[in-house]
mmCIF file of C-alpha atoms and ligand atoms in Angstrom:
data_model
loop_
_atom_site.group_PDB
_atom_site.id
_atom_site.type_symbol
_atom_site.label_atom_id
_atom_site.label_comp_id
_atom_site.label_asym_id
_atom_site.label_seq_id
_atom_site.Cartn_x
_atom_site.Cartn_y
_atom_site.Cartn_z
ATOM 1 C CA MET W 1 131.325 98.930 89.555
ATOM 2 C CA PRO W 2 131.252 95.381 90.965
ATOM 3 C CA LEU W 3 127.493 95.638 91.689
ATOM 4 C CA ASP W 4 126.765 96.512 88.056
ATOM 5 C CA ALA W 5 128.480 93.328 86.905
ATOM 6 C CA VAL W 6 126.367 91.278 89.325
ATOM 7 C CA LEU W 7 123.130 92.960 88.223
ATOM 8 C CA ASP W 8 124.064 92.426 84.587
ATOM 9 C CA ARG W 9 124.708 88.774 85.301
ATOM 10 C CA LEU W 10 121.228 88.472 86.841
ATOM 11 C CA ASP W 11 119.612 89.995 83.747
ATOM 12 C CA LYS W 12 121.341 87.287 81.713
ATOM 13 C CA SER W 13 120.199 84.554 84.159
ATOM 14 C CA ARG W 14 116.508 85.172 83.517
ATOM 15 C CA ASP W 15 115.912 81.880 81.668
ATOM 16 C CA ASP W 16 117.906 79.878 84.208
ATOM 17 C CA MET W 17 115.846 81.329 87.008
ATOM 18 C CA VAL W 18 112.580 80.410 85.278
ATOM 19 C CA SER W 19 113.816 76.884 84.702
ATOM 20 C CA THR W 20 114.905 76.466 88.346
ATOM 21 C CA LEU W 21 111.534 77.743 89.559
ATOM 22 C CA THR W 22 109.821 75.341 87.144
ATOM 23 C CA ASP W 23 111.812 72.382 88.507
ATOM 24 C CA LEU W 24 111.026 73.439 92.051
ATOM 25 C CA CYS W 25 107.301 73.745 91.388
ATOM 26 C CA ARG W 26 107.188 70.210 89.961
ATOM 27 C CA ILE W 27 107.903 68.813 93.438
ATOM 28 C CA PRO W 28 104.912 69.360 95.748
ATOM 29 C CA ALA W 29 105.747 70.018 99.406
ATOM 30 C CA ILE W 30 102.503 70.022 101.351
ATOM 31 C CA GLY W 31 102.584 69.565 105.120
ATOM 32 C CA PRO W 32 100.729 66.632 106.724
ATOM 33 C CA THR W 33 98.252 68.969 108.448
ATOM 34 C CA ASN W 34 97.106 69.907 104.937
ATOM 35 C CA GLY W 35 97.052 66.275 103.798
ATOM 36 C CA GLY W 36 100.490 66.123 102.140
ATOM 37 C CA ASP W 37 103.597 64.005 102.737
ATOM 38 C CA GLY W 38 105.902 66.846 103.719
ATOM 39 C CA GLU W 39 108.857 68.704 102.247
ATOM 40 C CA GLY W 40 111.435 65.854 102.073
ATOM 41 C CA LYS W 41 111.725 65.523 98.283
ATOM 42 C CA LYS W 42 111.772 69.245 97.641
ATOM 43 C CA ALA W 43 114.371 69.802 100.366
ATOM 44 C CA ALA W 44 116.624 67.155 98.780
ATOM 45 C CA PHE W 45 116.359 68.979 95.460
ATOM 46 C CA VAL W 46 117.132 72.375 97.042
ATOM 47 C CA GLN W 47 120.046 70.857 98.954
ATOM 48 C CA GLY W 48 121.417 69.660 95.605
ATOM 49 C CA LEU W 49 121.178 73.203 94.180
ATOM 50 C CA LEU W 50 123.067 74.599 97.174
ATOM 51 C CA LYS W 51 125.770 71.927 96.899
ATOM 52 C CA ASP W 52 126.193 72.666 93.189
ATOM 53 C CA MET W 53 126.905 76.254 94.217
ATOM 54 C CA GLY W 54 129.686 74.985 96.495
ATOM 55 C CA LEU W 55 127.767 75.723 99.688
ATOM 56 C CA LYS W 56 127.914 73.631 102.845
ATOM 57 C CA VAL W 57 124.415 72.743 103.957
ATOM 58 C CA GLU W 58 123.519 72.071 107.582
ATOM 59 C CA ARG W 59 120.281 70.247 108.393
ATOM 60 C CA PHE W 60 118.151 71.113 111.395
ATOM 61 C CA ASP W 61 115.306 68.695 110.780
ATOM 62 C CA ALA W 62 112.357 68.499 113.138
ATOM 63 C CA PRO W 63 110.932 65.053 113.966
ATOM 64 C CA ASP W 64 107.433 64.369 112.630
ATOM 65 C CA THR W 65 106.116 60.801 112.504
ATOM 66 C CA ARG W 66 103.303 61.821 110.135
ATOM 67 C CA VAL W 67 105.597 62.060 107.091
ATOM 68 C CA PRO W 68 107.727 59.465 105.225
ATOM 69 C CA GLY W 69 111.240 59.583 106.689
ATOM 70 C CA GLY W 70 109.860 60.988 109.955
ATOM 71 C CA LYS W 71 111.433 64.435 109.574
ATOM 72 C CA ARG W 72 110.537 67.935 108.466
ATOM 73 C CA PRO W 73 113.628 69.351 106.779
ATOM 74 C CA ASN W 74 115.163 72.741 107.566
ATOM 75 C CA LEU W 75 118.210 73.700 105.483
ATOM 76 C CA VAL W 76 120.745 76.197 106.772
ATOM 77 C CA VAL W 77 123.810 77.735 105.127
ATOM 78 C CA ARG W 78 126.130 79.950 107.155
ATOM 79 C CA LEU W 79 128.754 82.068 105.404
ATOM 80 C CA GLY W 80 131.356 84.248 107.101
ATOM 81 C CA LYS W 81 131.611 85.262 110.735
ATOM 82 C CA GLY W 82 129.988 87.985 112.817
ATOM 83 C CA PRO W 83 126.458 89.415 112.880
ATOM 84 C CA ARG W 84 124.612 87.724 110.079
ATOM 85 C CA LEU W 85 121.986 88.869 107.609
ATOM 86 C CA TRP W 86 119.604 85.949 107.224
ATOM 87 C CA PHE W 87 117.402 85.315 104.237
ATOM 88 C CA LEU W 88 114.430 83.262 105.394
ATOM 89 C CA CYS W 89 112.311 81.408 102.816
ATOM 90 C CA HIS W 90 109.920 78.494 103.170
ATOM 91 C CA ILE W 91 109.840 75.409 101.007
ATOM 92 C CA ASP W 92 106.342 74.177 101.898
ATOM 93 C CA ILE W 93 103.271 75.152 99.915
ATOM 94 C CA VAL W 94 99.506 75.019 100.336
ATOM 95 C CA PRO W 95 97.329 72.534 98.396
ATOM 96 C CA PRO W 96 96.248 73.649 94.898
ATOM 97 C CA GLY W 97 92.542 73.879 95.779
ATOM 98 C CA ASP W 98 89.980 73.745 92.962
ATOM 99 C CA SER W 99 92.061 71.912 90.337
ATOM 100 C CA LYS W 100 89.543 72.566 87.525
ATOM 101 C CA GLY W 101 89.953 76.327 87.988
ATOM 102 C CA TRP W 102 93.676 76.206 87.055
ATOM 103 C CA ARG W 103 94.840 77.155 83.579
ATOM 104 C CA CYS W 104 97.555 74.490 83.860
ATOM 105 C CA ASP W 105 98.380 71.503 86.045
ATOM 106 C CA PRO W 106 99.382 73.287 89.293
ATOM 107 C CA PHE W 107 102.461 71.031 89.486
ATOM 108 C CA ASP W 108 103.447 71.303 85.823
ATOM 109 C CA PRO W 109 104.031 75.044 85.525
ATOM 110 C CA LYS W 110 103.411 76.999 82.348
ATOM 111 C CA LEU W 111 104.993 80.287 81.300
ATOM 112 C CA ILE W 112 102.317 82.570 79.840
ATOM 113 C CA ASP W 113 102.876 86.284 79.134
ATOM 114 C CA GLY W 114 105.855 86.585 81.454
ATOM 115 C CA ARG W 115 104.116 84.826 84.313
ATOM 116 C CA LEU W 116 105.008 81.352 85.518
ATOM 117 C CA TYR W 117 101.796 79.667 86.687
ATOM 118 C CA GLY W 118 101.876 76.892 89.304
ATOM 119 C CA ARG W 119 101.274 76.240 92.997
ATOM 120 C CA GLY W 120 104.070 77.688 95.089
ATOM 121 C CA THR W 121 105.632 79.704 92.262
ATOM 122 C CA GLU W 122 105.026 82.999 94.056
ATOM 123 C CA ASP W 123 104.645 81.705 97.618
ATOM 124 C CA ASN W 124 107.510 81.132 98.324
ATOM 125 C CA GLY W 125 109.368 79.667 95.316
ATOM 126 C CA GLN W 126 109.994 83.057 93.731
ATOM 127 C CA ALA W 127 111.898 84.302 96.789
ATOM 128 C CA LEU W 128 113.841 81.057 97.158
ATOM 129 C CA VAL W 129 115.031 81.138 93.550
ATOM 130 C CA SER W 130 115.781 84.888 93.727
ATOM 131 C CA VAL W 131 117.919 84.455 96.839
ATOM 132 C CA LEU W 132 119.835 81.481 95.400
ATOM 133 C CA SER W 133 120.330 83.235 92.058
ATOM 134 C CA ALA W 134 121.569 86.383 93.798
ATOM 135 C CA TYR W 135 124.240 84.382 95.578
ATOM 136 C CA ARG W 136 125.132 82.498 92.407
ATOM 137 C CA ALA W 137 125.549 85.788 90.501
ATOM 138 C CA LEU W 138 128.022 86.987 93.137
ATOM 139 C CA ALA W 139 129.980 83.745 92.877
ATOM 140 C CA LYS W 140 130.028 83.781 89.070
ATOM 141 C CA THR W 141 131.329 87.340 88.941
ATOM 142 C CA LYS W 142 133.877 86.449 91.647
ATOM 143 C CA GLU W 143 132.421 88.941 94.115
ATOM 144 C CA LYS W 144 132.638 88.104 97.804
ATOM 145 C CA PRO W 145 129.660 88.873 100.060
ATOM 146 C CA GLY W 146 130.392 92.050 102.027
ATOM 147 C CA ARG W 147 128.989 90.611 105.238
ATOM 148 C CA ALA W 148 128.237 87.396 107.087
ATOM 149 C CA LEU W 149 125.210 85.732 105.526
ATOM 150 C CA GLY W 150 122.731 83.058 106.450
ATOM 151 C CA LEU W 151 120.199 81.174 104.379
ATOM 152 C CA ALA W 152 117.382 79.451 106.246
ATOM 153 C CA LEU W 153 115.066 77.418 104.026
ATOM 154 C CA VAL W 154 112.372 76.076 106.289
ATOM 155 C CA SER W 155 109.393 73.735 106.413
ATOM 156 C CA ASP W 156 105.979 74.129 108.020
ATOM 157 C CA GLU W 157 105.436 77.857 107.385
ATOM 158 C CA GLU W 158 101.925 77.289 106.081
ATOM 159 C CA THR W 159 100.795 75.353 109.151
ATOM 160 C CA GLY W 160 102.213 77.311 112.072
ATOM 161 C CA SER W 161 106.048 77.039 111.773
ATOM 162 C CA ALA W 162 106.433 74.860 114.900
ATOM 163 C CA LEU W 163 108.561 72.391 112.873
ATOM 164 C CA GLY W 164 110.202 75.111 110.783
ATOM 165 C CA LEU W 165 111.279 78.541 111.999
ATOM 166 C CA LYS W 166 110.191 77.944 115.612
ATOM 167 C CA HIS W 167 112.259 74.748 115.623
ATOM 168 C CA LEU W 168 115.291 76.730 114.404
ATOM 169 C CA LEU W 169 114.746 79.351 117.119
ATOM 170 C CA GLY W 170 115.386 76.604 119.676
ATOM 171 C CA GLN W 171 118.737 75.533 118.145
ATOM 172 C CA ASP W 172 121.170 78.201 119.344
ATOM 173 C CA LEU W 173 121.670 79.062 115.685
ATOM 174 C CA PHE W 174 120.815 82.755 115.588
ATOM 175 C CA GLN W 175 122.969 85.316 117.403
ATOM 176 C CA PRO W 176 121.702 88.447 119.197
ATOM 177 C CA LYS W 177 123.007 90.873 116.546
ATOM 178 C CA ASP W 178 121.653 88.946 113.567
ATOM 179 C CA ALA W 179 119.009 90.543 111.343
ATOM 180 C CA PHE W 180 116.456 89.005 108.994
ATOM 181 C CA LEU W 181 115.016 89.606 105.595
ATOM 182 C CA VAL W 182 111.802 87.662 105.010
ATOM 183 C CA PRO W 183 110.702 87.831 101.359
ATOM 184 C CA ASP W 184 107.230 86.393 101.991
ATOM 185 C CA TRP W 185 104.928 89.389 101.604
ATOM 186 C CA GLY W 186 104.915 92.345 99.275
ATOM 187 C CA MET W 187 103.113 94.647 96.924
ATOM 188 C CA ALA W 188 103.235 94.767 93.112
ATOM 189 C CA SER W 189 104.875 98.190 93.373
ATOM 190 C CA GLY W 190 107.693 96.762 95.524
ATOM 191 C CA ASP W 191 107.823 99.973 97.540
ATOM 192 C CA GLU W 192 106.474 98.811 100.910
ATOM 193 C CA VAL W 193 108.631 97.226 103.598
ATOM 194 C CA GLU W 194 106.660 95.514 106.333
ATOM 195 C CA VAL W 195 108.074 96.274 109.799
ATOM 196 C CA ALA W 196 105.054 95.790 112.065
ATOM 197 C CA GLU W 197 101.983 93.634 112.470
ATOM 198 C CA LYS W 198 98.837 94.273 114.441
ATOM 199 C CA SER W 199 98.125 91.966 117.358
ATOM 200 C CA LEU W 200 95.773 89.179 116.398
ATOM 201 C CA LEU W 201 92.959 88.282 118.791
ATOM 202 C CA TRP W 202 90.259 85.686 118.104
ATOM 203 C CA LEU W 203 87.307 85.666 120.493
ATOM 204 C CA LYS W 204 84.704 82.936 120.848
ATOM 205 C CA ILE W 205 81.502 84.096 122.521
ATOM 206 C CA THR W 206 79.044 81.520 123.829
ATOM 207 C CA VAL W 207 75.603 82.705 124.921
ATOM 208 C CA THR W 208 73.510 80.191 126.839
ATOM 209 C CA GLY W 209 69.752 80.597 127.451
ATOM 210 C CA LYS W 210 66.991 78.008 127.562
ATOM 211 C CA GLN W 211 65.652 76.123 124.565
ATOM 212 C CA GLY W 212 61.872 75.995 124.027
ATOM 213 C CA HIS W 213 58.940 75.946 121.612
ATOM 214 C CA ALA W 214 58.614 79.085 119.527
ATOM 215 C CA SER W 215 54.917 79.309 120.453
ATOM 216 C CA LEU W 216 55.805 79.619 124.148
ATOM 217 C CA PRO W 217 58.556 82.230 124.347
ATOM 218 C CA ASN W 218 57.807 83.010 127.989
ATOM 219 C CA GLU W 219 59.050 79.555 128.974
ATOM 220 C CA ALA W 220 62.328 79.851 127.046
ATOM 221 C CA VAL W 221 65.319 82.192 127.091
ATOM 222 C CA ASN W 222 66.227 83.028 123.506
ATOM 223 C CA ALA W 223 70.028 82.794 123.252
ATOM 224 C CA HIS W 224 69.991 83.893 119.619
ATOM 225 C CA ARG W 225 68.273 87.221 120.449
ATOM 226 C CA ALA W 226 70.728 87.909 123.288
ATOM 227 C CA GLY W 227 73.655 86.874 121.076
ATOM 228 C CA ALA W 228 72.529 89.125 118.236
ATOM 229 C CA TYR W 229 72.189 92.027 120.674
ATOM 230 C CA LEU W 230 75.653 91.369 122.122
ATOM 231 C CA LEU W 231 77.206 91.018 118.650
ATOM 232 C CA THR W 232 75.873 94.365 117.494
ATOM 233 C CA SER W 233 76.830 96.092 120.736
ATOM 234 C CA ILE W 234 80.418 94.769 120.490
ATOM 235 C CA ASP W 235 80.457 95.815 116.848
ATOM 236 C CA ALA W 236 79.283 99.341 117.670
ATOM 237 C CA ASN W 237 81.281 99.800 120.866
ATOM 238 C CA LEU W 238 84.816 98.540 120.176
ATOM 239 C CA PRO W 239 85.666 100.832 117.226
ATOM 240 C CA ARG W 240 84.563 103.809 119.350
ATOM 241 C CA ARG W 241 86.478 102.700 122.397
ATOM 242 C CA PHE W 242 89.662 101.798 120.480
ATOM 243 C CA ARG W 243 89.610 104.681 118.026
ATOM 244 C CA ALA W 244 93.368 105.428 117.949
ATOM 245 C CA THR W 245 94.961 105.583 114.504
ATOM 246 C CA ASP W 246 98.504 104.826 113.354
ATOM 247 C CA PRO W 247 99.537 106.077 109.891
ATOM 248 C CA LEU W 248 102.135 103.292 109.597
ATOM 249 C CA PHE W 249 99.322 100.755 109.222
ATOM 250 C CA ARG W 250 96.838 99.893 106.531
ATOM 251 C CA PRO W 251 94.009 100.078 107.551
ATOM 252 C CA TRP W 252 95.214 102.627 110.078
ATOM 253 C CA THR W 253 92.784 101.688 112.880
ATOM 254 C CA SER W 254 92.301 98.563 114.950
ATOM 255 C CA THR W 255 89.641 96.362 113.331
ATOM 256 C CA PHE W 256 86.942 94.192 114.935
ATOM 257 C CA GLU W 257 85.080 91.850 112.613
ATOM 258 C CA PRO W 258 82.278 89.432 113.532
ATOM 259 C CA THR W 259 83.086 86.358 111.433
ATOM 260 C CA LYS W 260 82.145 82.754 112.127
ATOM 261 C CA HIS W 261 78.722 81.820 113.510
ATOM 262 C CA GLU W 262 78.004 78.266 114.606
ATOM 263 C CA PRO W 263 74.747 76.649 113.495
ATOM 264 C CA ASN W 264 72.031 76.548 116.141
ATOM 265 C CA VAL W 265 68.702 74.774 115.780
ATOM 266 C CA PRO W 266 67.796 73.066 112.481
ATOM 267 C CA ASN W 267 64.118 74.021 112.563
ATOM 268 C CA VAL W 268 62.293 77.336 112.532
ATOM 269 C CA ASN W 269 59.895 76.656 115.386
ATOM 270 C CA THR W 270 62.437 76.083 118.155
ATOM 271 C CA ILE W 271 63.858 78.885 120.260
ATOM 272 C CA PRO W 272 67.625 78.290 120.420
ATOM 273 C CA GLY W 273 69.167 77.710 123.834
ATOM 274 C CA GLU W 274 72.698 78.444 122.625
ATOM 275 C CA ASP W 275 74.304 80.987 120.326
ATOM 276 C CA VAL W 276 78.015 80.889 119.449
ATOM 277 C CA PHE W 277 79.845 83.500 117.389
ATOM 278 C CA TYR W 278 83.381 84.756 116.849
ATOM 279 C CA PHE W 279 85.207 88.054 116.445
ATOM 280 C CA ASP W 280 88.486 88.478 114.564
ATOM 281 C CA CYS W 281 90.241 91.495 116.107
ATOM 282 C CA ARG W 282 93.414 93.131 114.725
ATOM 283 C CA VAL W 283 94.723 95.517 117.336
ATOM 284 C CA LEU W 284 97.202 98.375 116.866
ATOM 285 C CA PRO W 285 100.305 98.332 119.107
ATOM 286 C CA SER W 286 98.928 101.351 121.025
ATOM 287 C CA ALA W 287 96.103 99.221 122.492
ATOM 288 C CA SER W 288 96.419 95.945 124.356
ATOM 289 C CA PRO W 289 94.447 92.808 123.488
ATOM 290 C CA LYS W 290 93.761 92.481 127.245
ATOM 291 C CA GLU W 291 91.837 95.772 127.219
ATOM 292 C CA VAL W 292 89.805 94.526 124.261
ATOM 293 C CA VAL W 293 88.882 91.332 126.122
ATOM 294 C CA ALA W 294 87.922 93.391 129.201
ATOM 295 C CA ALA W 295 85.691 95.650 127.090
ATOM 296 C CA VAL W 296 83.924 92.627 125.568
ATOM 297 C CA GLN W 297 83.447 91.120 129.031
ATOM 298 C CA GLU W 298 81.817 94.355 130.219
ATOM 299 C CA LEU W 299 79.337 94.256 127.335
ATOM 300 C CA ALA W 300 78.734 90.549 128.002
ATOM 301 C CA ALA W 301 77.837 91.356 131.633
ATOM 302 C CA GLN W 302 75.265 93.930 130.483
ATOM 303 C CA THR W 303 73.736 91.390 128.084
ATOM 304 C CA MET W 304 73.514 88.769 130.852
ATOM 305 C CA GLN W 305 71.593 91.234 133.047
ATOM 306 C CA THR W 306 69.250 92.416 130.310
ATOM 307 C CA PHE W 307 68.379 88.998 128.838
ATOM 308 C CA GLY W 308 68.897 86.563 131.713
ATOM 309 C CA VAL W 309 71.449 84.505 129.775
ATOM 310 C CA GLN W 310 74.950 83.247 130.561
ATOM 311 C CA VAL W 311 77.821 84.502 128.393
ATOM 312 C CA LYS W 312 81.296 83.005 128.136
ATOM 313 C CA VAL W 313 84.074 84.989 126.383
ATOM 314 C CA GLU W 314 87.081 82.868 125.353
ATOM 315 C CA VAL W 315 90.343 83.835 123.659
ATOM 316 C CA VAL W 316 90.879 81.068 121.095
ATOM 317 C CA ASN W 317 93.966 82.537 119.442
ATOM 318 C CA GLN W 318 96.261 85.395 120.236
ATOM 319 C CA GLU W 319 99.503 86.495 118.592
ATOM 320 C CA SER W 320 101.432 89.683 118.982
ATOM 321 C CA SER W 321 104.956 90.781 118.261
ATOM 322 C CA PRO W 322 106.781 94.069 118.813
ATOM 323 C CA PRO W 323 107.422 96.110 115.639
ATOM 324 C CA THR W 324 110.894 96.353 114.128
ATOM 325 C CA PRO W 325 111.874 100.044 114.425
ATOM 326 C CA ALA W 326 111.472 101.806 111.079
ATOM 327 C CA ASP W 327 115.047 103.069 111.472
ATOM 328 C CA ALA W 328 116.602 99.657 112.220
ATOM 329 C CA PRO W 329 119.776 99.164 110.103
ATOM 330 C CA ILE W 330 118.257 96.341 108.007
ATOM 331 C CA VAL W 331 115.238 98.507 107.158
ATOM 332 C CA ARG W 332 117.320 101.592 106.321
ATOM 333 C CA GLU W 333 119.678 99.552 104.210
ATOM 334 C CA LEU W 334 116.854 97.866 102.309
ATOM 335 C CA LEU W 335 115.277 101.281 101.580
ATOM 336 C CA GLN W 336 118.644 102.520 100.259
ATOM 337 C CA VAL W 337 119.111 99.446 98.072
ATOM 338 C CA LEU W 338 115.587 99.805 96.649
ATOM 339 C CA ARG W 339 116.399 103.397 95.742
ATOM 340 C CA LYS W 340 119.716 102.485 94.153
ATOM 341 C CA VAL W 341 118.809 99.270 92.349
ATOM 342 C CA ARG W 342 115.122 99.786 91.573
ATOM 343 C CA ASN W 343 114.733 103.562 91.726
ATOM 344 C CA LEU W 344 111.959 103.129 94.313
ATOM 345 C CA ARG W 345 111.195 105.457 97.200
ATOM 346 C CA ALA W 346 109.985 102.713 99.517
ATOM 347 C CA LYS W 347 108.421 103.221 102.942
ATOM 348 C CA PRO W 348 108.025 101.126 106.083
ATOM 349 C CA VAL W 349 104.467 99.905 106.725
ATOM 350 C CA GLY W 350 102.473 97.865 109.230
ATOM 351 C CA ILE W 351 99.898 95.252 108.224
ATOM 352 C CA GLY W 352 96.917 93.485 109.765
ATOM 353 C CA GLY W 353 98.009 89.995 108.703
ATOM 354 C CA GLY W 354 100.536 87.856 110.542
ATOM 355 C CA THR W 355 103.739 86.559 108.938
ATOM 356 C CA VAL W 356 106.621 84.380 110.046
ATOM 357 C CA ALA W 357 108.324 87.626 111.139
ATOM 358 C CA GLY W 358 106.172 87.463 114.283
ATOM 359 C CA PRO W 359 108.185 84.795 116.146
ATOM 360 C CA LEU W 360 111.451 86.504 115.111
ATOM 361 C CA ARG W 361 110.326 89.881 116.401
ATOM 362 C CA GLU W 362 109.132 88.257 119.624
ATOM 363 C CA GLU W 363 112.762 87.194 120.103
ATOM 364 C CA LYS W 364 113.847 90.800 119.418
ATOM 365 C CA TYR W 365 115.457 90.159 116.022
ATOM 366 C CA PRO W 366 115.118 93.093 113.612
ATOM 367 C CA CYS W 367 113.170 91.824 110.661
ATOM 368 C CA ALA W 368 112.129 93.384 107.354
ATOM 369 C CA VAL W 369 109.448 91.617 105.327
ATOM 370 C CA TRP W 370 109.669 92.531 101.689
ATOM 371 C CA SER W 371 109.321 91.168 98.167
ATOM 372 C CA THR W 372 107.561 92.142 94.957
ATOM 373 C CA THR W 373 104.455 90.092 94.282
ATOM 374 C CA ASP W 374 101.112 90.210 92.542
ATOM 375 C CA GLU W 375 99.668 88.693 95.737
ATOM 376 C CA THR W 376 98.578 85.493 94.028
ATOM 377 C CA GLY W 377 99.810 83.155 96.797
ATOM 378 C CA HIS W 378 97.235 80.533 97.920
ATOM 379 C CA SER W 379 94.841 81.431 95.078
ATOM 380 C CA VAL W 380 93.885 79.347 92.073
ATOM 381 C CA ASN W 381 96.208 80.285 89.166
ATOM 382 C CA GLU W 382 98.998 81.434 91.448
ATOM 383 C CA TYR W 383 101.872 82.763 89.369
ATOM 384 C CA SER W 384 105.249 84.398 89.706
ATOM 385 C CA ARG W 385 105.898 87.375 87.449
ATOM 386 C CA VAL W 386 109.325 86.732 85.900
ATOM 387 C CA ASP W 387 110.179 90.443 86.075
ATOM 388 C CA ASN W 388 109.709 90.256 89.861
ATOM 389 C CA LEU W 389 111.821 87.107 90.083
ATOM 390 C CA VAL W 390 114.764 88.906 88.465
ATOM 391 C CA ALA W 391 114.206 92.346 90.017
ATOM 392 C CA ASP W 392 114.052 90.913 93.563
ATOM 393 C CA ALA W 393 117.232 88.894 92.975
ATOM 394 C CA LYS W 394 119.004 92.193 92.224
ATOM 395 C CA VAL W 395 117.903 93.623 95.573
ATOM 396 C CA PHE W 396 119.052 90.487 97.407
ATOM 397 C CA ALA W 397 122.417 90.560 95.612
ATOM 398 C CA ALA W 398 122.962 94.202 96.607
ATOM 399 C CA LEU W 399 122.122 93.352 100.221
ATOM 400 C CA MET W 400 124.546 90.407 100.158
ATOM 401 C CA MET W 401 127.307 92.686 98.933
ATOM 402 C CA GLY W 402 126.643 94.897 101.954
ATOM 403 C CA PRO W 403 126.763 98.614 102.564
ATOM 404 C CA GLU W 404 129.470 100.325 100.481
HETATM 405 ZN ZN1 ZN Y 1 104.560 82.239 102.141
#
C-alpha cells in the first residue's frame, strides 16, 4: 500500500520534525499590534524549507509600514490543477507573556518528556511542520498527491487576519470549488472536527444618571443602581428568551456573559452619574444577533422608565459565519481518514470561539478545523506533544493522497 509507505516514512521522520519545529520556534514572529517586528524573518526561513522541497513559492505580501521591510509576508504554494484542498497555517505567534513562569526560554525550545516547550510550538508551528513533513514524506516515497493542493502560510492571524488570510481573500487566488483544512484548533483526543462557530456579539451598555453626594440621594440619579438592575435583568432574561439548544455545539445553548465593567467614581461617598458594562454573547445559528440586541434594548427601555436614567446599547464587535455542512466532502473525507489512519470515530462539532475559518465560511468555502492539541496555545509553557506532531502529519499525508 502506497499510504503505508508514507506513514512509515513519517514515523522515521520524528526527530527531523522536532528539529524543524525547534528551528522555527527560535525565530519569533510577533505582529506589530502586539509589539513585535512582524513575520519577515520566520517567513524567509519557511520559504527556504519549501524551496528545499522543490516547491515554487508565491508571495502575497500585505503592506504594513509598522514593520522592518514594510510588508507582512503570506506564502502560497499551488500544486496541480482543479479544485484545490488548501492547508492554512499561520506563522505569527503571540508574545510569551510572564517570562519567569516558563520552564525554558520561550524562544529556545526544550524537549521534555515528549513535549517540545516554546512559544508558538503548538500554535501554530506544530501544524506548519506537520503539513510540510506530510508533503515531504510523499515526495521521498515518490508518491504523487492525488489531488490539487494549496499551502497558505499566513501572517497576522493573532491580530485579526486583515494582513493575512483576509488579504489573500482579495487576491483572486481561491476558486469557488476549493476547500480548506485549518489545523488551528483541536482536542487532545483528536476526534472532534470543528464545522461551525456561534455568532459573536459584544455589547457595551452605558447608563447615564446624575452624579451627586451620597448623603443627598434625592438630588442625584444613581447610574450604578440602574446599571446593576439592568445587568441582572439582561442576565436573567436572555437565557430564557433564547433557550434553543443545538447538540452540535459545546456548550449547546447560546451564552450571555456580563464581563468587563468600567471604573466609576474613585470615592465611596459619591453617587456615580455613569455606569458602563459589557456583555459577551455567543449566539447559536438558530437565533440572530439582531434579535438579541432588540431584546436588550427592550430591557434598557424598562430600566430608563423605572430609574429615570438614559441607556445606550452599542454593538462593539460582531462576527458570524455560516456553518460548513457536516456532510461537506472535506468533512466526510477527514472523518474517513481519521478512522483509517488513527482508528478514531470523530464527529463534527460547533464551538463558541471564533477561528480564522470564519472569513472563509463567510465566502462560502467549506472549511474543516481540526488538529490534535493539548490546548496550550497562548499559555505560559506552551508545548507541542511530539506524538501529535507525527500523528497529525499522517492525517495530512492521507488527505494529500486523496480519496482512493
Ligand atoms: Zn493559532
